Tab-separated table of C-alpha atoms in Angstrom:
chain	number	residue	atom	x	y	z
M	1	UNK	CA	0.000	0.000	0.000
M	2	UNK	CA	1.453	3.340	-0.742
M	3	UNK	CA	0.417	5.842	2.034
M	4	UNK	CA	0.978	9.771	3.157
M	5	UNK	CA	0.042	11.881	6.204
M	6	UNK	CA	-1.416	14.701	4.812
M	7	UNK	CA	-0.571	18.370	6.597
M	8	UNK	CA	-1.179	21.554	5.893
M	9	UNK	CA	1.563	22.028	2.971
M	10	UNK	CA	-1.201	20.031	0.782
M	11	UNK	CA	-1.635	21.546	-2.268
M	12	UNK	CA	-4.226	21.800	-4.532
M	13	UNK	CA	-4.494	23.256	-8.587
M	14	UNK	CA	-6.255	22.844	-11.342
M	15	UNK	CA	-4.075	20.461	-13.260
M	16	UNK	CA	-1.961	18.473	-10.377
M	17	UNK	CA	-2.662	17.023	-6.639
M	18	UNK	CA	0.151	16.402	-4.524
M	19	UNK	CA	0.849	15.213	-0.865
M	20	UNK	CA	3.474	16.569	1.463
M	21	UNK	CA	4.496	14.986	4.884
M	22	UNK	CA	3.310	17.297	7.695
M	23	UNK	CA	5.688	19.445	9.032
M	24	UNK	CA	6.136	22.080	10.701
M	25	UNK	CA	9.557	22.860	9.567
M	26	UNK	CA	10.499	23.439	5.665
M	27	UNK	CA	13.871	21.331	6.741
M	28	UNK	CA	13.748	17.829	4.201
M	29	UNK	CA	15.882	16.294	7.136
M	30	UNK	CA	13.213	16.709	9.607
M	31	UNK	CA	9.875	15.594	7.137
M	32	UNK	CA	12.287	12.349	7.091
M	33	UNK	CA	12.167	12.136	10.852
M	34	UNK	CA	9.926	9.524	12.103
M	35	UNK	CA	8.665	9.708	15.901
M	36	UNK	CA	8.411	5.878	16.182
M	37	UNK	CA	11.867	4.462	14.561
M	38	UNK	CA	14.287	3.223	16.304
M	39	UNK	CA	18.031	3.526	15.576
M	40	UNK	CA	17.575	6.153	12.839
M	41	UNK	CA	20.406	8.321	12.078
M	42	UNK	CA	20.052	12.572	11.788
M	43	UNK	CA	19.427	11.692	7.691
M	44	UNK	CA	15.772	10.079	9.431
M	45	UNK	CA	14.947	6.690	8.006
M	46	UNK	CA	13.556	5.726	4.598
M	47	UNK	CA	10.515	3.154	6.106
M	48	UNK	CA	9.643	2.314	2.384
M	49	UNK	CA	13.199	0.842	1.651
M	50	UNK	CA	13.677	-2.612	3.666
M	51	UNK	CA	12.417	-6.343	3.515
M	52	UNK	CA	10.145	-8.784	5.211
M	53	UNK	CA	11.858	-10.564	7.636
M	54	UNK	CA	10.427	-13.509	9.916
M	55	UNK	CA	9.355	-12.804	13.207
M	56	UNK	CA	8.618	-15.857	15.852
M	57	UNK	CA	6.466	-13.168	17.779
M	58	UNK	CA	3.883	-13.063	15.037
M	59	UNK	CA	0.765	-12.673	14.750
M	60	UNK	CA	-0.176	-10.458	17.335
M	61	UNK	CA	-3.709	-12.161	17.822
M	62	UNK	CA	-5.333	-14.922	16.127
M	63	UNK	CA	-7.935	-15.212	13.892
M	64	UNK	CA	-10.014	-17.567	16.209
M	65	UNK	CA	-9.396	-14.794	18.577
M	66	UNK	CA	-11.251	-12.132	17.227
M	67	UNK	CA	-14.856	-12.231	16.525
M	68	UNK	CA	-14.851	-8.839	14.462
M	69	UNK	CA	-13.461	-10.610	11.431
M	70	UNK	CA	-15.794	-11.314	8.542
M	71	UNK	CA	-16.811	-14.888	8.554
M	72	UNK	CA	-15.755	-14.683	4.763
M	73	UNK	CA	-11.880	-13.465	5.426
M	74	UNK	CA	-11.430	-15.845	8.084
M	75	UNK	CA	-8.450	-18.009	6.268
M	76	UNK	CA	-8.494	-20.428	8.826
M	77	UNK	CA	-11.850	-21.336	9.131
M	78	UNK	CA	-12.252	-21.941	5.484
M	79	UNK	CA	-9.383	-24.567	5.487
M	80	UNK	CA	-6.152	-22.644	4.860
M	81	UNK	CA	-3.342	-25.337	5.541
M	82	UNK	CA	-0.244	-23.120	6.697
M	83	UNK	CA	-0.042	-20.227	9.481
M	84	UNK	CA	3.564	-18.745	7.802
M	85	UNK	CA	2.287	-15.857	6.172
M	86	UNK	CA	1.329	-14.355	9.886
M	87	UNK	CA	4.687	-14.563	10.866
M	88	UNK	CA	6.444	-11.695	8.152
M	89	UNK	CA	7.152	-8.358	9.498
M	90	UNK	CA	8.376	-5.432	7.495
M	91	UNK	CA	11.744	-4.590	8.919
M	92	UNK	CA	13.710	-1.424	7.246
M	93	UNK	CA	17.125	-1.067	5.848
M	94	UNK	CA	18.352	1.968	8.417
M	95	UNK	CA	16.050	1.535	11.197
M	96	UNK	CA	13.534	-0.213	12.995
M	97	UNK	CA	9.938	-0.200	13.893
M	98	UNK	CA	8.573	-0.990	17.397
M	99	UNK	CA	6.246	-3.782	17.176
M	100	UNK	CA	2.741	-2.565	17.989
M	101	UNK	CA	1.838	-2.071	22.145
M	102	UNK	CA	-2.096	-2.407	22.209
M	103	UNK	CA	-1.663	-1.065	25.732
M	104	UNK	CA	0.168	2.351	24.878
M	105	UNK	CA	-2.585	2.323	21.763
M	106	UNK	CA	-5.325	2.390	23.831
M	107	UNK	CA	-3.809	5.190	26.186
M	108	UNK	CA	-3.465	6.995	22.737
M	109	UNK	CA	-6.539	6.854	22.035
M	110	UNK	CA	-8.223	7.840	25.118
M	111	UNK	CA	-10.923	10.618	24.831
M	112	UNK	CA	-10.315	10.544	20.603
M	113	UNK	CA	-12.133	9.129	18.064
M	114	UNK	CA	-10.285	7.309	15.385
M	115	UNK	CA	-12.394	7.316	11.587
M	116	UNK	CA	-11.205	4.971	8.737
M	117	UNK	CA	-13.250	6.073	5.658
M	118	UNK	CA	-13.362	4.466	2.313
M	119	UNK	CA	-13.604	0.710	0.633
M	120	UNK	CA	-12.818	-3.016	2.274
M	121	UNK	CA	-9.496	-2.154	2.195
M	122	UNK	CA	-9.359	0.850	4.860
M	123	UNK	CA	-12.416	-1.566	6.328
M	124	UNK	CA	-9.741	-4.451	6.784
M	125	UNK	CA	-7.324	-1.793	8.555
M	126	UNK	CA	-10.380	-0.549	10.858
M	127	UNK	CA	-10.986	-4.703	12.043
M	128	UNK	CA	-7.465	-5.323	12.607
M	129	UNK	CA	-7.105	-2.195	14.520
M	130	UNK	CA	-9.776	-3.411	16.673
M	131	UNK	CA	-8.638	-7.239	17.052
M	132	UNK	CA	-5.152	-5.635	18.082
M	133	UNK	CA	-6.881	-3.970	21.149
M	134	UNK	CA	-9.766	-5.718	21.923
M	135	UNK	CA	-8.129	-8.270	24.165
M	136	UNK	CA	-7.372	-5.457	26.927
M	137	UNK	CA	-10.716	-4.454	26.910
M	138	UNK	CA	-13.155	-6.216	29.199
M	139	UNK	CA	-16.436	-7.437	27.827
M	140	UNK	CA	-18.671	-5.049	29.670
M	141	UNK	CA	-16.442	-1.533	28.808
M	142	UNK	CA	-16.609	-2.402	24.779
M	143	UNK	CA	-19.013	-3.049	21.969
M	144	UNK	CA	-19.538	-2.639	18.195
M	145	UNK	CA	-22.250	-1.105	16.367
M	146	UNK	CA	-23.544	-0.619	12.689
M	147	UNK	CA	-25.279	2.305	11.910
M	148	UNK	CA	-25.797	2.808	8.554
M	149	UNK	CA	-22.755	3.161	6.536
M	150	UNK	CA	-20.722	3.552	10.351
M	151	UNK	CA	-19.136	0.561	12.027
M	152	UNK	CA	-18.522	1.648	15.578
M	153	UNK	CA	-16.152	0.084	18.233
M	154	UNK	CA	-16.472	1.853	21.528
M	155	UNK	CA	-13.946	1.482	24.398
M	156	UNK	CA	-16.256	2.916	27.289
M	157	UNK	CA	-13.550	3.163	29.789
M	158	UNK	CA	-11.380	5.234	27.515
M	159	UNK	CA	-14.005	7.056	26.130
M	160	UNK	CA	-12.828	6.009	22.587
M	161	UNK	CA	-14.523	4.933	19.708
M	162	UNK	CA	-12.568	3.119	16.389
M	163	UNK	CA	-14.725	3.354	13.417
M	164	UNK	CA	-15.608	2.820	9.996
M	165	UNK	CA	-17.179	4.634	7.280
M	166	UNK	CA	-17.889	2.883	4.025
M	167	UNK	CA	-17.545	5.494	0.911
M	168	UNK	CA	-15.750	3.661	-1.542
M	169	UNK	CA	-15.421	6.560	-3.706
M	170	UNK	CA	-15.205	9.349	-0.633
M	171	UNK	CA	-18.024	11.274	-2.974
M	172	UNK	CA	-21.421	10.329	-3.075
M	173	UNK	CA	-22.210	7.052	-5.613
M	174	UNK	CA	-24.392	4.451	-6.714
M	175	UNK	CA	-22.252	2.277	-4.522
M	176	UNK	CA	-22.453	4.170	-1.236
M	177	UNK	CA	-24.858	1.311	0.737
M	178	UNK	CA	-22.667	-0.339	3.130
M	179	UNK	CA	-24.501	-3.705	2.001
M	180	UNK	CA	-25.740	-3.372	-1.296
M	181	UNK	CA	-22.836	-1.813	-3.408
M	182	UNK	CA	-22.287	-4.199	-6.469
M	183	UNK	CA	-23.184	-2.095	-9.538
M	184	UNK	CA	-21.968	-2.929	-12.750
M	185	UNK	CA	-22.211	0.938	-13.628
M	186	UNK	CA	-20.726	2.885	-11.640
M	187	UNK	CA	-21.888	6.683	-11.406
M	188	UNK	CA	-19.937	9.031	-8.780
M	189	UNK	CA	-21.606	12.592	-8.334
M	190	UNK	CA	-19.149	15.890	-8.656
M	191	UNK	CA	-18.641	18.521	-6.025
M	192	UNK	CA	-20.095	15.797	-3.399
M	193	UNK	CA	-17.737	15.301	-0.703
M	194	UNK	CA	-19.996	16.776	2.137
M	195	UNK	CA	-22.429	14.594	1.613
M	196	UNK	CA	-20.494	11.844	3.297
M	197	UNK	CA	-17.984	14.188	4.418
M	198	UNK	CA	-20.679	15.759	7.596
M	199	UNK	CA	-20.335	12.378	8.917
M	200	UNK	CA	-16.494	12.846	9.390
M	201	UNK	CA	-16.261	15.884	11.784
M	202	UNK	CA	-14.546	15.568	14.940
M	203	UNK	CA	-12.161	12.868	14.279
M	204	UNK	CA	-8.790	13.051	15.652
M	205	UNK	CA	-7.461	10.274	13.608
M	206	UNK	CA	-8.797	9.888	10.486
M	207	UNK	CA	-7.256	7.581	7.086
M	208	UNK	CA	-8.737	7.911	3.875
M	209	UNK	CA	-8.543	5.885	1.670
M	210	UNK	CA	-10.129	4.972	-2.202
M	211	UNK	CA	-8.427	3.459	-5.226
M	212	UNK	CA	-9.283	0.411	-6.723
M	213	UNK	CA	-13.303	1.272	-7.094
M	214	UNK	CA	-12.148	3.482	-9.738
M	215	UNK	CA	-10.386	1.132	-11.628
M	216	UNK	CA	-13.310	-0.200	-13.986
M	217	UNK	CA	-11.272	0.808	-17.207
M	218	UNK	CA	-9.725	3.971	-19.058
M	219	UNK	CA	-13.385	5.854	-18.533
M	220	UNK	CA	-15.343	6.963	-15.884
M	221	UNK	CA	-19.059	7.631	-15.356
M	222	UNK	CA	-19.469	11.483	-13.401
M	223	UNK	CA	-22.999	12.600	-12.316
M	224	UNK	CA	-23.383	16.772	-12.539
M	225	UNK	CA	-26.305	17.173	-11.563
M	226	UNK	CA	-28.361	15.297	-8.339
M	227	UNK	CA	-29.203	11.645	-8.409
M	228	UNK	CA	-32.964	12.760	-7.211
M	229	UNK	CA	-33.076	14.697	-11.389
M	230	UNK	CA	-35.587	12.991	-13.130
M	231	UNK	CA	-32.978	13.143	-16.277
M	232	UNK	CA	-29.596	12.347	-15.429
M	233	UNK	CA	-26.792	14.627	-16.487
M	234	UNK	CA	-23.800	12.403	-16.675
M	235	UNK	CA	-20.901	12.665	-18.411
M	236	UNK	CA	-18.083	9.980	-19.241
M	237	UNK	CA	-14.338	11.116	-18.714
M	238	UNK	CA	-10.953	9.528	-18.286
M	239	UNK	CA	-10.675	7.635	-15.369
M	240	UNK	CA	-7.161	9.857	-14.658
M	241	UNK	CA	-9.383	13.301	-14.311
M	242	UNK	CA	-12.442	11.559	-12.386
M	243	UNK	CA	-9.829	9.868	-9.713
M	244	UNK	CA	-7.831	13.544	-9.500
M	245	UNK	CA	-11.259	15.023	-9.427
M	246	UNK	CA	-11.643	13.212	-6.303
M	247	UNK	CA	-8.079	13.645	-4.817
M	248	UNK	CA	-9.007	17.829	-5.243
M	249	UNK	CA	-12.277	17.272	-3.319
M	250	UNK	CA	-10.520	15.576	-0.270
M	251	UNK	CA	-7.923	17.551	0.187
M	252	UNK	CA	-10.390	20.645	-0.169
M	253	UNK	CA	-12.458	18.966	2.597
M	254	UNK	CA	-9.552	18.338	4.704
M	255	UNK	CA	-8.215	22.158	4.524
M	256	UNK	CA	-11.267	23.424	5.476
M	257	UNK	CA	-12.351	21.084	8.067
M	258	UNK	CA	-9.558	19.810	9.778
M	259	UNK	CA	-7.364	21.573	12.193
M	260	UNK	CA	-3.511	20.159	11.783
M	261	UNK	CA	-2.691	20.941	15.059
M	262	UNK	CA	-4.787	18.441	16.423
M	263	UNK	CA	-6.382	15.857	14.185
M	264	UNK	CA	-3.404	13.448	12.322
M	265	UNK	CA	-4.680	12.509	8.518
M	266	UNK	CA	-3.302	9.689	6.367
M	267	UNK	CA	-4.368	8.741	3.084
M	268	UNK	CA	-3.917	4.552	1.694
M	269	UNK	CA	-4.218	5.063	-2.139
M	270	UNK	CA	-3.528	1.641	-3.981
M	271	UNK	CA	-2.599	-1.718	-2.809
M	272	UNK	CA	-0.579	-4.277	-4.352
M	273	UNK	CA	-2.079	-6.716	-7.051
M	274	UNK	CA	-2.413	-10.298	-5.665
M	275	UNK	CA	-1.813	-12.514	-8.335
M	276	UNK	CA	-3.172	-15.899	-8.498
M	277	UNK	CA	-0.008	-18.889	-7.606
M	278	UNK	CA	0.265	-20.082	-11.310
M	279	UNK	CA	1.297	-16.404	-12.667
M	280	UNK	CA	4.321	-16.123	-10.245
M	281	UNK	CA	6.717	-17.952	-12.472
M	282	UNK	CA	5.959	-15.833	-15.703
M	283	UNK	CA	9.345	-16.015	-17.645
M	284	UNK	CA	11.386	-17.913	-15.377
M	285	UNK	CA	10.890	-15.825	-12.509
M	286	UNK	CA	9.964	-17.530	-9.024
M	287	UNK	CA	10.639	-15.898	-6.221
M	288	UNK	CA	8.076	-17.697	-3.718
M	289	UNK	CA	8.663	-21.561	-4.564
M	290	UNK	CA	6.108	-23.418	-2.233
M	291	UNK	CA	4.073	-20.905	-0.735
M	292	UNK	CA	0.518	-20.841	-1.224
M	293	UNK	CA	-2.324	-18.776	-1.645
């Protein structure tokens, strides 16, 4: 997955989007700088450049362990035969990373909200998030919710909530029921973002994300008008513009609705293509001999 904090150096024009590390200094030593690596030198550490590495320690909870997971990603319970993938951990060239303390987490996260907004993918971050901390918790101080397109984890005894809002596209659709969202033609509305976006106040952590629900080939379907019009204005661009078009609006929505100074937003843009066991040794090329999928 690539990934970026967004801060208030975020800029936005007519023809490009871009994402800058927040900072409060213009310094590119200090952007580099990250709060939770260990061993870095004064250059900072490049988290991006490393390899996975096995780790006895893994996983941090098991699947059984959790009842938040979705009876259909449950690996285990539908007969997966190995346990090694669990065990990887992403271990950088010029640092490390601490591995993750649900207790310090959860002290974190007391009196905050935490929002994860977008498609199954930032909804698979939001679960694990939860399955990471859950086990502290005891079962009368927590419980989870679904309120329309929220899923809500509340930690009464931190007064902290994890949650989930599913908007695949971040502006309003023809996919945007958390149930019901399999449409062949997809039809996102322009200028939209509040719709959805009302629903997002008052986080203090918040991670966007939205990517692979545009990918339906090079053209895109974009309402202009209001999906209550009798006639439908829609118009069909490249997919390019209508996924910028909805970079623009988020970072619009973020600049004038979030304060930097105290909510911390990350965006999750694409993740990497899976490909099926048989296509791994395309030309010659294996690199995972005996693994399965």
């Amino acid at each position: 997955m690539m990934s970026y904090i967004i801060g208030p150096d975020a800029r936005i024009s007519d023809r490009t989007w871009t994402f800058q590390c927040i900072s409060n200094s213009s310094s590119k030593e200090k952007n580099k700088k990250l709060p939770f690596a260990i061993g870095e030198t004064k250059e900072g550490c490049d988290v991006f450049n490393g390899r996975w590495v096995w780790d006895e320690q893994r996983p941090l909870y098991e699947e059984s362990e959790c009842p938040y997971i979705q009876p259909q990603l449950t690996c285990q319970e539908h007969g997966r035969p190995d346990k090694d993938y669990q065990h990887w951990r992403w271990q950088p060239h010029g640092c490390s990373l601490p591995s993750f303390n649900a207790t310090l987490m959860l002290e974190t996260l007391r009196g905050k909200k935490m929002l994860f907004v977008g498609d199954s993918l930032n909804r698979g971050q939001y679960v694990s998030m939860v399955c990471l901390v859950h086990r502290l918790i005891p079962e009368n101080a927590k419980f989870m919710k679904t309120d329309g397109n929220f899923d809500i984890f509340t930690i009464k005894d931190y007064n902290a909530t994890i949650e989930f809002y599913w908007a695949p596209f971040l502006l309003e659709s023809n996919s945007d029921d958390a149930v019901k969202h399999r449409i062949e033609e997809r039809v996102v509305r322009k200028g939209s973002i509040n719709i959805h976006g009302n629903y997002w106040k008052g986080a203090d952590i918040i991670v966007f994300n939205t990517y692979l629900w545009w990918m339906r080939g090079a053209r895109f379907h974009i309402l202009q008008g209001s999906f209550d019009d009798e006639e439908k204005d829609i118009v069909e661009v490249s997919t390019e513009e209508a996924y910028g078009m909805a970079m623009k609006s988020m970072l619009r929505w973020i600049k004038r609705n979030m304060d930097p100074k105290k909510t911390r937003v990350f965006f999750t843009s694409m993740s990497p293509t899976h490909q099926k066991s048989r296509l791994i040794n395309v030309m010659g090329f294996m690199e995972c001999p005996n693994v399965s999928f």
